[in-house]
Short mmCIF file of N, CA and C in Angstrom, two decimals:
data_model
loop_
_atom_site.label_atom_id
_atom_site.label_comp_id
_atom_site.label_asym_id
_atom_site.label_seq_id
_atom_site.Cartn_x
_atom_site.Cartn_y
_atom_site.Cartn_z
N MET A 630 81.41 48.68 153.18
CA MET A 630 81.91 49.92 153.15
C MET A 630 83.33 49.71 153.87
N ALA A 631 84.41 50.13 153.31
CA ALA A 631 85.76 50.09 154.14
C ALA A 631 85.79 51.18 155.12
N CYS A 632 86.39 50.91 156.13
CA CYS A 632 86.46 51.71 157.36
C CYS A 632 87.74 51.98 157.54
N ARG A 633 88.06 53.25 157.88
CA ARG A 633 89.52 53.70 158.29
C ARG A 633 89.67 53.18 159.85
N GLY A 634 88.69 53.12 160.59
CA GLY A 634 89.06 52.83 161.96
C GLY A 634 88.93 51.39 162.46
N ASP A 635 88.62 50.49 161.45
CA ASP A 635 88.46 49.12 161.78
C ASP A 635 88.70 48.16 160.45
N ASP A 636 89.85 47.57 160.65
CA ASP A 636 90.25 46.82 159.47
C ASP A 636 89.74 45.31 159.48
N SER A 637 88.89 45.03 160.42
CA SER A 637 88.32 43.83 160.55
C SER A 637 87.30 43.39 159.32
N GLY A 638 86.90 44.41 158.62
CA GLY A 638 85.88 44.10 157.51
C GLY A 638 84.26 44.15 158.01
N SER A 639 84.20 44.22 159.32
CA SER A 639 82.91 44.07 159.74
C SER A 639 82.23 45.46 160.02
N CYS A 640 82.92 46.57 159.91
CA CYS A 640 82.39 47.86 160.15
C CYS A 640 81.72 48.35 159.03
N ASN A 641 80.63 49.17 159.20
CA ASN A 641 79.85 49.59 158.04
C ASN A 641 80.37 50.94 157.72
N GLY A 642 81.23 51.63 158.37
CA GLY A 642 81.84 53.00 158.21
C GLY A 642 81.18 54.03 159.02
N LEU A 643 80.33 53.71 159.87
CA LEU A 643 79.69 54.61 160.73
C LEU A 643 80.61 55.11 161.78
N CYS A 644 81.62 54.33 162.30
CA CYS A 644 82.43 54.85 163.26
C CYS A 644 83.38 56.05 162.69
N CYS A 645 83.54 56.19 161.32
CA CYS A 645 84.46 57.07 160.91
C CYS A 645 83.63 58.40 160.71
N LEU A 646 82.28 58.37 160.84
CA LEU A 646 81.43 59.52 160.67
C LEU A 646 81.21 60.32 162.01
N LYS A 647 81.44 61.67 161.93
CA LYS A 647 81.03 62.44 163.10
C LYS A 647 79.45 62.74 163.25
N THR A 648 78.88 62.11 164.20
CA THR A 648 77.46 62.17 164.52
C THR A 648 77.26 63.23 165.60
N VAL A 649 76.46 64.21 165.42
CA VAL A 649 76.29 65.24 166.49
C VAL A 649 74.79 65.07 166.88
N ALA A 650 74.30 64.94 168.05
CA ALA A 650 72.88 64.83 168.48
C ALA A 650 72.54 66.11 168.99
N VAL A 651 71.63 66.73 168.67
CA VAL A 651 70.97 68.08 169.29
C VAL A 651 69.76 67.59 170.20
N MET A 652 69.67 68.38 171.46
CA MET A 652 68.72 68.20 172.19
C MET A 652 68.39 69.47 173.04
N ALA A 653 67.15 69.67 173.26
CA ALA A 653 66.64 70.88 173.94
C ALA A 653 65.88 70.32 175.28
N SER A 654 66.21 70.83 176.33
CA SER A 654 65.75 70.35 177.61
C SER A 654 65.16 71.46 178.51
N HIS A 655 64.17 71.16 179.24
CA HIS A 655 63.62 72.09 180.27
C HIS A 655 63.06 71.49 181.45
N GLU A 656 63.89 71.69 182.49
CA GLU A 656 63.59 71.09 183.85
C GLU A 656 63.30 69.51 183.89
N ARG A 657 64.15 68.90 183.14
CA ARG A 657 64.04 67.48 183.24
C ARG A 657 65.51 66.90 183.40
N ILE A 658 66.16 67.27 184.49
CA ILE A 658 67.51 66.97 184.69
C ILE A 658 67.76 65.33 184.59
N GLU A 659 67.15 64.64 185.41
CA GLU A 659 67.54 63.28 185.35
C GLU A 659 67.34 62.55 184.16
N MET A 660 66.11 62.78 183.44
CA MET A 660 65.71 62.14 182.24
C MET A 660 66.64 62.68 181.10
N THR A 661 67.05 63.75 181.21
CA THR A 661 67.94 64.29 180.19
C THR A 661 69.36 63.85 180.29
N ARG A 662 69.83 63.56 181.52
CA ARG A 662 71.08 62.87 181.76
C ARG A 662 71.06 61.59 181.20
N GLN A 663 70.05 60.75 181.37
CA GLN A 663 69.85 59.32 180.80
C GLN A 663 70.03 59.38 179.36
N SER A 664 69.29 60.35 178.66
CA SER A 664 69.14 60.31 177.15
C SER A 664 70.63 60.72 176.79
N CYS A 665 71.09 61.79 177.33
CA CYS A 665 72.56 62.03 176.88
C CYS A 665 73.48 61.01 176.97
N LYS A 666 73.43 60.27 177.96
CA LYS A 666 74.37 59.24 178.32
C LYS A 666 74.20 58.09 177.15
N ALA A 667 72.85 57.84 176.83
CA ALA A 667 72.61 56.97 175.88
C ALA A 667 73.00 57.30 174.48
N LEU A 668 72.97 58.70 174.18
CA LEU A 668 73.37 59.17 172.89
C LEU A 668 75.00 59.05 172.76
N ILE A 669 75.62 59.24 173.90
CA ILE A 669 77.19 59.32 173.96
C ILE A 669 77.55 57.70 173.78
N ALA A 670 76.84 56.94 174.45
CA ALA A 670 77.18 55.37 174.21
C ALA A 670 77.01 54.84 172.75
N MET A 671 76.19 55.58 171.95
CA MET A 671 75.97 55.23 170.77
C MET A 671 77.05 56.01 169.82
N GLY A 672 77.91 56.76 170.33
CA GLY A 672 79.09 57.44 169.61
C GLY A 672 78.72 58.81 169.24
N CYS A 673 77.67 59.38 169.69
CA CYS A 673 77.29 60.88 169.21
C CYS A 673 77.94 61.74 170.28
N GLU A 674 78.37 62.95 169.59
CA GLU A 674 78.61 64.05 170.40
C GLU A 674 77.26 64.79 170.69
N VAL A 675 77.08 65.47 171.74
CA VAL A 675 75.66 66.04 172.22
C VAL A 675 75.93 67.58 172.31
N VAL A 676 74.93 68.19 171.73
CA VAL A 676 74.82 69.67 171.81
C VAL A 676 73.39 69.74 172.62
N LEU A 677 73.68 70.10 173.87
CA LEU A 677 72.49 70.25 174.77
C LEU A 677 72.18 71.70 174.84
N VAL A 678 70.86 72.05 174.82
CA VAL A 678 70.49 73.46 175.08
C VAL A 678 69.54 73.26 176.21
N VAL A 679 69.74 74.15 177.34
CA VAL A 679 68.77 74.25 178.36
C VAL A 679 68.31 75.68 178.57
N SER A 680 67.35 75.93 179.27
CA SER A 680 66.72 77.33 179.48
C SER A 680 66.82 77.80 180.85
N ASN A 681 67.44 77.35 181.81
CA ASN A 681 67.58 77.99 183.00
C ASN A 681 69.00 77.47 183.74
N ASN A 682 69.28 78.37 184.83
CA ASN A 682 70.49 78.04 185.42
C ASN A 682 70.58 76.78 186.28
N SER A 683 69.40 76.37 186.73
CA SER A 683 69.23 75.01 187.38
C SER A 683 69.62 73.87 186.38
N ASP A 684 69.10 73.78 185.40
CA ASP A 684 69.50 72.86 184.33
C ASP A 684 70.93 73.07 183.95
N LEU A 685 71.28 74.29 183.74
CA LEU A 685 72.74 74.45 183.37
C LEU A 685 73.69 73.87 184.26
N GLU A 686 73.43 74.11 185.56
CA GLU A 686 74.27 73.57 186.58
C GLU A 686 74.02 71.99 186.76
N GLY A 687 72.90 71.54 186.73
CA GLY A 687 72.54 70.19 186.91
C GLY A 687 73.01 69.25 185.90
N LEU A 688 73.14 69.85 184.62
CA LEU A 688 73.68 69.07 183.57
C LEU A 688 75.04 69.53 182.93
N GLU A 689 75.84 70.10 183.85
CA GLU A 689 76.97 70.77 183.61
C GLU A 689 78.06 69.59 183.07
N GLU A 690 77.95 68.35 183.28
CA GLU A 690 78.70 67.25 182.55
C GLU A 690 78.72 67.27 181.20
N PHE A 691 77.59 67.83 180.45
CA PHE A 691 77.34 67.76 179.11
C PHE A 691 77.67 69.08 178.44
N ASN A 692 78.19 70.02 179.23
CA ASN A 692 78.49 71.38 178.71
C ASN A 692 77.35 72.12 178.03
N PRO A 693 76.16 72.09 178.65
CA PRO A 693 74.96 72.78 177.98
C PRO A 693 75.11 74.26 177.55
N HIS A 694 74.35 74.58 176.71
CA HIS A 694 74.32 76.00 176.39
C HIS A 694 72.93 76.51 177.00
N LEU A 695 72.92 77.78 177.15
CA LEU A 695 71.74 78.40 177.75
C LEU A 695 70.99 79.26 176.62
N PHE A 696 69.65 78.95 176.54
CA PHE A 696 68.98 79.60 175.56
C PHE A 696 67.47 79.64 176.13
N PRO A 697 66.66 80.81 175.82
CA PRO A 697 65.31 80.79 176.38
C PRO A 697 64.42 79.62 175.85
N ASN A 698 63.40 79.22 176.77
CA ASN A 698 62.71 78.03 176.18
C ASN A 698 61.51 78.50 175.25
N GLU A 699 61.29 79.76 175.18
CA GLU A 699 60.26 80.26 174.23
C GLU A 699 60.75 81.44 173.27
N PRO A 700 60.47 81.24 172.05
CA PRO A 700 59.91 80.26 171.47
C PRO A 700 60.71 78.89 171.27
N LEU A 701 60.04 77.93 171.51
CA LEU A 701 60.68 76.55 171.48
C LEU A 701 61.66 76.28 170.03
N GLY A 702 60.82 76.68 169.02
CA GLY A 702 61.52 76.42 167.78
C GLY A 702 62.90 77.06 167.54
N ALA A 703 62.92 78.27 168.16
CA ALA A 703 64.18 79.07 168.20
C ALA A 703 65.23 78.35 168.98
N LYS A 704 64.95 77.74 170.11
CA LYS A 704 65.69 76.99 171.04
C LYS A 704 66.27 75.81 170.16
N TRP A 705 65.49 75.07 169.42
CA TRP A 705 65.96 74.00 168.70
C TRP A 705 66.91 74.36 167.57
N GLN A 706 66.49 75.57 166.96
CA GLN A 706 67.45 76.14 165.86
C GLN A 706 68.64 76.59 166.32
N PHE A 707 68.75 77.13 167.57
CA PHE A 707 69.97 77.49 168.18
C PHE A 707 70.87 76.17 168.50
N ALA A 708 70.26 74.98 168.83
CA ALA A 708 70.88 73.89 169.14
C ALA A 708 71.56 73.41 167.70
N VAL A 709 70.76 73.44 166.63
CA VAL A 709 71.16 72.95 165.34
C VAL A 709 72.36 73.92 164.88
N SER A 710 72.32 75.18 165.22
CA SER A 710 73.39 76.00 164.71
C SER A 710 74.57 75.89 165.53
N GLU A 711 74.58 75.52 166.72
CA GLU A 711 75.68 75.22 167.54
C GLU A 711 76.20 73.80 167.00
N ALA A 712 75.60 72.95 166.70
CA ALA A 712 76.01 71.58 166.12
C ALA A 712 76.68 71.78 164.79
N ARG A 713 76.11 72.59 164.01
CA ARG A 713 76.78 72.83 162.78
C ARG A 713 78.17 73.28 162.80
N LYS A 714 78.48 74.23 163.82
CA LYS A 714 79.79 74.50 164.26
C LYS A 714 80.80 73.39 164.16
N LEU A 715 80.45 72.32 164.70
CA LEU A 715 81.16 71.12 164.92
C LEU A 715 81.46 70.36 163.75
N ASN A 716 80.72 70.73 162.49
CA ASN A 716 80.98 70.15 161.11
C ASN A 716 80.58 68.65 161.24
N PRO A 717 79.56 68.38 161.62
CA PRO A 717 79.18 66.77 161.66
C PRO A 717 78.97 66.29 160.36
N ASP A 718 79.08 64.97 160.21
CA ASP A 718 78.70 64.22 159.03
C ASP A 718 77.25 63.84 159.03
N LEU A 719 76.68 63.65 160.16
CA LEU A 719 75.41 63.23 160.40
C LEU A 719 74.84 64.06 161.63
N LEU A 720 73.68 64.65 161.60
CA LEU A 720 72.96 65.42 162.60
C LEU A 720 71.75 64.70 163.08
N LEU A 721 71.58 64.42 164.35
CA LEU A 721 70.57 63.55 165.00
C LEU A 721 69.82 64.44 165.96
N THR A 722 68.54 64.39 165.95
CA THR A 722 67.57 65.09 166.94
C THR A 722 67.14 64.16 167.89
N CYS A 723 67.13 64.53 169.26
CA CYS A 723 66.64 63.70 170.38
C CYS A 723 65.89 64.59 171.45
N GLY A 724 64.80 64.24 171.76
CA GLY A 724 64.05 64.96 172.79
C GLY A 724 64.65 64.54 174.11
N SER A 725 64.57 65.33 175.09
CA SER A 725 65.20 65.18 176.20
C SER A 725 64.49 64.07 177.15
N ASP A 726 63.32 63.82 176.79
CA ASP A 726 62.60 62.62 177.41
C ASP A 726 62.73 61.35 176.58
N ASP A 727 63.47 61.37 175.52
CA ASP A 727 63.59 60.03 174.66
C ASP A 727 64.87 59.41 174.82
N ILE A 728 64.82 58.01 174.67
CA ILE A 728 65.91 57.41 174.64
C ILE A 728 65.83 56.44 173.29
N LEU A 729 66.73 56.62 172.47
CA LEU A 729 66.61 55.70 171.12
C LEU A 729 67.26 54.29 171.45
N ASN A 730 66.83 53.47 170.70
CA ASN A 730 67.40 52.13 170.69
C ASN A 730 68.86 52.16 170.52
N PRO A 731 69.73 51.42 171.25
CA PRO A 731 71.15 51.48 171.02
C PRO A 731 71.57 51.02 169.72
N ASN A 732 70.68 50.40 168.87
CA ASN A 732 70.89 50.02 167.51
C ASN A 732 70.45 51.07 166.54
N TYR A 733 69.72 52.03 167.07
CA TYR A 733 69.05 52.89 165.97
C TYR A 733 70.06 53.66 165.18
N LEU A 734 71.04 54.13 165.52
CA LEU A 734 71.97 54.86 164.55
C LEU A 734 72.53 54.04 163.55
N GLU A 735 72.86 52.82 163.91
CA GLU A 735 73.48 51.84 162.95
C GLU A 735 72.48 51.41 162.01
N ASN A 736 71.18 51.15 162.39
CA ASN A 736 69.97 50.82 161.41
C ASN A 736 69.72 52.04 160.63
N ALA A 737 69.62 53.18 161.14
CA ALA A 737 69.30 54.43 160.22
C ALA A 737 70.33 54.50 159.34
N TYR A 738 71.60 54.50 159.66
CA TYR A 738 72.73 54.64 158.75
C TYR A 738 72.61 53.87 157.50
N LYS A 739 72.33 52.47 157.75
CA LYS A 739 72.05 51.51 156.76
C LYS A 739 71.00 52.01 155.70
N ILE A 740 70.03 52.60 156.01
CA ILE A 740 68.97 53.39 155.19
C ILE A 740 69.57 54.48 154.52
N LEU A 741 70.36 55.28 155.14
CA LEU A 741 71.06 56.48 154.33
C LEU A 741 71.85 55.88 153.20
N LEU A 742 72.58 54.82 153.48
CA LEU A 742 73.53 54.20 152.57
C LEU A 742 72.69 53.81 151.40
N ARG A 743 71.37 53.52 151.48
CA ARG A 743 70.53 53.07 150.23
C ARG A 743 70.03 54.32 149.46
N GLY A 744 70.47 55.53 149.94
CA GLY A 744 70.43 56.67 148.99
C GLY A 744 69.35 57.76 149.55
N PHE A 745 69.02 57.46 150.77
CA PHE A 745 67.92 58.36 151.43
C PHE A 745 68.73 59.58 152.04
N ASP A 746 68.08 60.59 152.17
CA ASP A 746 68.64 61.82 152.56
C ASP A 746 68.28 62.12 154.02
N PHE A 747 67.23 61.47 154.39
CA PHE A 747 66.49 61.81 155.61
C PHE A 747 65.84 60.55 156.33
N VAL A 748 66.12 60.29 157.46
CA VAL A 748 65.55 59.04 158.27
C VAL A 748 65.00 59.54 159.43
N GLY A 749 63.74 58.83 159.81
CA GLY A 749 63.06 59.28 161.09
C GLY A 749 62.12 58.07 161.44
N CYS A 750 61.47 58.36 162.57
CA CYS A 750 60.68 57.20 163.09
C CYS A 750 59.22 57.73 163.07
N SER A 751 58.38 56.87 162.76
CA SER A 751 56.81 57.16 162.76
C SER A 751 56.17 56.48 163.79
N GLN A 752 56.85 55.45 164.53
CA GLN A 752 56.11 54.80 165.76
C GLN A 752 57.23 54.84 166.84
N TRP A 753 56.68 54.63 168.01
CA TRP A 753 57.49 54.67 169.23
C TRP A 753 56.89 54.08 170.38
N PHE A 754 57.72 53.77 171.48
CA PHE A 754 57.22 53.23 172.53
C PHE A 754 57.12 54.25 173.77
N MET A 755 56.16 54.06 174.61
CA MET A 755 56.00 54.97 175.75
C MET A 755 55.99 53.97 177.05
N SER A 756 56.79 54.43 177.95
CA SER A 756 56.86 53.69 179.24
C SER A 756 56.22 54.42 180.36
N ASP A 757 55.70 53.67 181.22
CA ASP A 757 55.14 54.17 182.51
C ASP A 757 56.03 53.27 183.55
N GLN A 758 57.09 53.96 184.13
CA GLN A 758 57.96 53.44 185.10
C GLN A 758 57.17 52.96 186.35
N ASN A 759 56.21 53.66 186.84
CA ASN A 759 55.46 53.28 188.03
C ASN A 759 54.66 52.14 187.77
N LYS A 760 54.14 51.83 186.67
CA LYS A 760 53.34 50.69 186.35
C LYS A 760 54.02 49.49 185.82
N LYS A 761 55.17 49.84 185.42
CA LYS A 761 56.15 49.05 184.58
C LYS A 761 55.33 48.43 183.29
N GLN A 762 54.78 49.49 182.55
CA GLN A 762 54.10 49.15 181.36
C GLN A 762 54.68 49.75 180.24
N LEU A 763 54.53 49.25 178.94
CA LEU A 763 55.13 49.78 177.72
C LEU A 763 54.10 49.80 176.72
N TRP A 764 53.93 50.83 176.19
CA TRP A 764 52.83 50.97 175.02
C TRP A 764 53.48 51.36 173.80
N LYS A 765 53.13 50.81 172.60
CA LYS A 765 53.46 51.26 171.26
C LYS A 765 52.50 52.13 170.89
N ALA A 766 53.01 53.22 170.17
CA ALA A 766 52.40 54.41 169.61
C ALA A 766 52.75 54.77 168.30
N TRP A 767 51.83 55.50 167.54
CA TRP A 767 52.23 55.93 166.14
C TRP A 767 51.19 57.01 165.82
N TYR A 768 51.51 57.79 164.77
CA TYR A 768 50.80 58.77 164.29
C TYR A 768 49.52 58.20 163.61
N VAL A 769 48.29 58.63 163.78
CA VAL A 769 47.12 58.02 163.16
C VAL A 769 46.95 58.48 161.72
N GLU A 770 47.13 59.73 161.48
CA GLU A 770 46.94 60.41 160.12
C GLU A 770 47.77 59.77 159.15
N THR A 771 49.14 59.64 159.47
CA THR A 771 50.20 59.14 158.46
C THR A 771 51.31 58.39 159.22
N LYS A 772 51.62 57.30 158.76
CA LYS A 772 52.83 56.58 159.39
C LYS A 772 54.14 57.05 158.65
N GLN A 773 53.97 58.10 157.58
CA GLN A 773 55.14 58.42 156.89
C GLN A 773 55.83 59.61 157.48
N PHE A 774 55.22 60.48 158.37
CA PHE A 774 55.75 61.66 158.92
C PHE A 774 56.48 61.25 160.27
N PRO A 775 57.71 61.55 160.21
CA PRO A 775 58.63 61.11 161.36
C PRO A 775 58.32 61.97 162.63
N VAL A 776 58.41 61.35 163.71
CA VAL A 776 58.40 62.01 164.95
C VAL A 776 59.56 62.80 165.16
N GLY A 777 59.75 63.72 166.37
CA GLY A 777 60.98 64.52 166.38
C GLY A 777 62.09 63.74 166.68
N SER A 778 62.19 62.83 167.67
CA SER A 778 63.43 62.24 168.09
C SER A 778 63.77 61.05 166.97
N GLY A 779 65.09 61.02 166.69
CA GLY A 779 65.55 60.03 165.79
C GLY A 779 65.73 60.60 164.28
N ARG A 780 65.31 61.70 164.04
CA ARG A 780 65.53 62.40 162.78
C ARG A 780 67.04 62.53 162.53
N LEU A 781 67.49 61.98 161.41
CA LEU A 781 68.92 61.85 161.06
C LEU A 781 69.01 62.30 159.64
#
């Protein structure tokens, strides 16, 4: 795919698309900060929604929106509604305690280019920072249903 922003011929076109990531957070300031920074490093704009003044102040560098934590679905819908105002080409969900692989967006975009309308993860890794352990996890019932983070 030709790219307006890179004439080297090596760009897949992703850099020309506006990707907005939505995130809802509640009392996870440091973890949310890490996740937001990782999304920004991937080229995403972040729409962050928090539910209390402490989070609003603690995460002010990301210009968070304030919305009640319950019902949680309404909070996520508010984040999506705010993201839609930015007219994104791609909309990505990410949990406040999740960090996507730095190559995730590029790899997911390649799948979209094959004609898919929706991309997500059915497996993930969990980390125990205290024990320095990593576990691979997945849904038992179906490997086809995507987890929340990484839906594009």
